[in-house]
PDB file of C-alpha atoms in Angstrom:
ATOM      1  CA  UNK H   5      -6.934 -13.565  11.924  1.00 45.00           C
ATOM      2  CA  UNK H   6      -6.036 -16.247  14.438  1.00 49.00           C
ATOM      3  CA  UNK H   7      -4.897 -19.554  13.020  1.00 53.00           C
ATOM      4  CA  UNK H   8      -5.880 -22.417  15.343  1.00 59.00           C
ATOM      5  CA  UNK H   9      -3.316 -25.065  16.121  1.00 67.00           C
ATOM      6  CA  UNK H  10      -4.904 -28.423  16.542  1.00 69.00           C
ATOM      7  CA  UNK H  11      -3.666 -31.407  18.534  1.00 75.00           C
ATOM      8  CA  UNK H  12      -0.882 -29.431  20.204  1.00 77.00           C
ATOM      9  CA  UNK H  13      -0.880 -28.942  23.959  1.00 82.00           C
ATOM     10  CA  UNK H  14       1.687 -27.216  26.143  1.00 87.00           C
ATOM     11  CA  UNK H  15       2.066 -27.354  29.909  1.00 88.00           C
ATOM     12  CA  UNK H  16       2.457 -24.227  32.052  1.00 89.00           C
ATOM     13  CA  UNK H  17       6.267 -24.301  31.903  1.00 92.00           C
ATOM     14  CA  UNK H  18       6.254 -24.479  28.112  1.00 91.00           C
ATOM     15  CA  UNK H  19       3.639 -21.735  27.823  1.00 91.00           C
ATOM     16  CA  UNK H  20       5.704 -19.468  30.075  1.00 94.00           C
ATOM     17  CA  UNK H  21       8.874 -20.096  28.038  1.00 95.00           C
ATOM     18  CA  UNK H  22       6.998 -19.466  24.807  1.00 95.00           C
ATOM     19  CA  UNK H  23       5.455 -16.252  26.126  1.00 95.00           C
ATOM     20  CA  UNK H  24       8.823 -15.003  27.340  1.00 97.00           C
ATOM     21  CA  UNK H  25      10.437 -15.734  23.982  1.00 97.00           C
ATOM     22  CA  UNK H  26       7.594 -14.041  22.096  1.00 96.00           C
ATOM     23  CA  UNK H  27       7.794 -10.893  24.218  1.00 95.00           C
ATOM     24  CA  UNK H  28      11.580 -10.716  23.835  1.00 95.00           C
ATOM     25  CA  UNK H  29      11.349 -11.275  20.073  1.00 95.00           C
ATOM     26  CA  UNK H  30       8.833  -8.456  19.730  1.00 92.00           C
ATOM     27  CA  UNK H  31      11.151  -6.150  21.670  1.00 92.00           C
ATOM     28  CA  UNK H  32      14.173  -7.218  19.601  1.00 91.00           C
ATOM     29  CA  UNK H  33      12.246  -6.665  16.379  1.00 89.00           C
ATOM     30  CA  UNK H  34      10.301  -3.652  17.614  1.00 84.00           C
ATOM     31  CA  UNK H  35      10.492  -1.892  14.255  1.00 85.00           C
ATOM     32  CA  UNK H  36       9.112  -4.934  12.425  1.00 79.00           C
ATOM     33  CA  UNK H  37       6.946  -6.462  15.161  1.00 66.00           C
ATOM     34  CA  UNK H  38       4.295  -3.799  14.768  1.00 75.00           C
ATOM     35  CA  UNK H  39       3.218  -5.618  11.639  1.00 85.00           C
ATOM     36  CA  UNK H  40       0.665  -8.353  12.247  1.00 85.00           C
ATOM     37  CA  UNK H  41       2.335 -10.694   9.771  1.00 87.00           C
ATOM     38  CA  UNK H  42       5.688 -10.459  11.543  1.00 89.00           C
ATOM     39  CA  UNK H  43       4.143 -11.145  14.958  1.00 90.00           C
ATOM     40  CA  UNK H  44       2.328 -14.140  13.481  1.00 90.00           C
ATOM     41  CA  UNK H  45       5.567 -15.490  11.979  1.00 92.00           C
ATOM     42  CA  UNK H  46       7.342 -15.055  15.327  1.00 94.00           C
ATOM     43  CA  UNK H  47       4.571 -16.960  17.087  1.00 93.00           C
ATOM     44  CA  UNK H  48       4.554 -19.763  14.506  1.00 92.00           C
ATOM     45  CA  UNK H  49       8.318 -20.214  14.773  1.00 95.00           C
ATOM     46  CA  UNK H  50       8.149 -20.375  18.565  1.00 96.00           C
ATOM     47  CA  UNK H  51       5.248 -22.816  18.545  1.00 93.00           C
ATOM     48  CA  UNK H  52       6.955 -25.084  16.036  1.00 92.00           C
ATOM     49  CA  UNK H  53      10.208 -25.132  18.018  1.00 95.00           C
ATOM     50  CA  UNK H  54       8.311 -25.854  21.240  1.00 95.00           C
ATOM     51  CA  UNK H  55       6.293 -28.563  19.525  1.00 91.00           C
ATOM     52  CA  UNK H  56       9.593 -30.213  18.592  1.00 92.00           C
ATOM     53  CA  UNK H  57      10.698 -30.108  22.237  1.00 93.00           C
ATOM     54  CA  UNK H  58      12.659 -26.869  22.591  1.00 95.00           C
ATOM     55  CA  UNK H  59      11.617 -25.127  25.807  1.00 95.00           C
ATOM     56  CA  UNK H  60      14.571 -22.878  26.575  1.00 97.00           C
ATOM     57  CA  UNK H  61      13.356 -19.272  26.137  1.00 96.00           C
ATOM     58  CA  UNK H  62      16.718 -18.152  24.705  1.00 96.00           C
ATOM     59  CA  UNK H  63      16.682 -20.864  22.039  1.00 97.00           C
ATOM     60  CA  UNK H  64      13.023 -20.179  21.255  1.00 97.00           C
ATOM     61  CA  UNK H  65      13.884 -16.497  20.858  1.00 96.00           C
ATOM     62  CA  UNK H  66      16.834 -17.318  18.609  1.00 96.00           C
ATOM     63  CA  UNK H  67      14.684 -19.440  16.331  1.00 94.00           C
ATOM     64  CA  UNK H  68      11.951 -16.796  16.249  1.00 94.00           C
ATOM     65  CA  UNK H  69      14.186 -13.959  15.088  1.00 93.00           C
ATOM     66  CA  UNK H  70      16.484 -15.959  12.806  1.00 91.00           C
ATOM     67  CA  UNK H  71      16.571 -14.368   9.395  1.00 85.00           C
ATOM     68  CA  UNK H  72      15.414 -10.923  10.424  1.00 84.00           C
TER      69      UNK H  72
END
């Protein structure tokens, strides 16, 4: 299931940083990231951090995998 995010827009630079962080998080958590729920949590954490202004892929990655 895809959960839509309303009223949030990202430019190309932000989308690239978010995509990079997501891919790296899935690699880092490769044993867990096969689960849909884990991938969704990773994405939500990255989106929330980006929404709050964080656009550095390393920091987005750090926030995504925190707690795993």
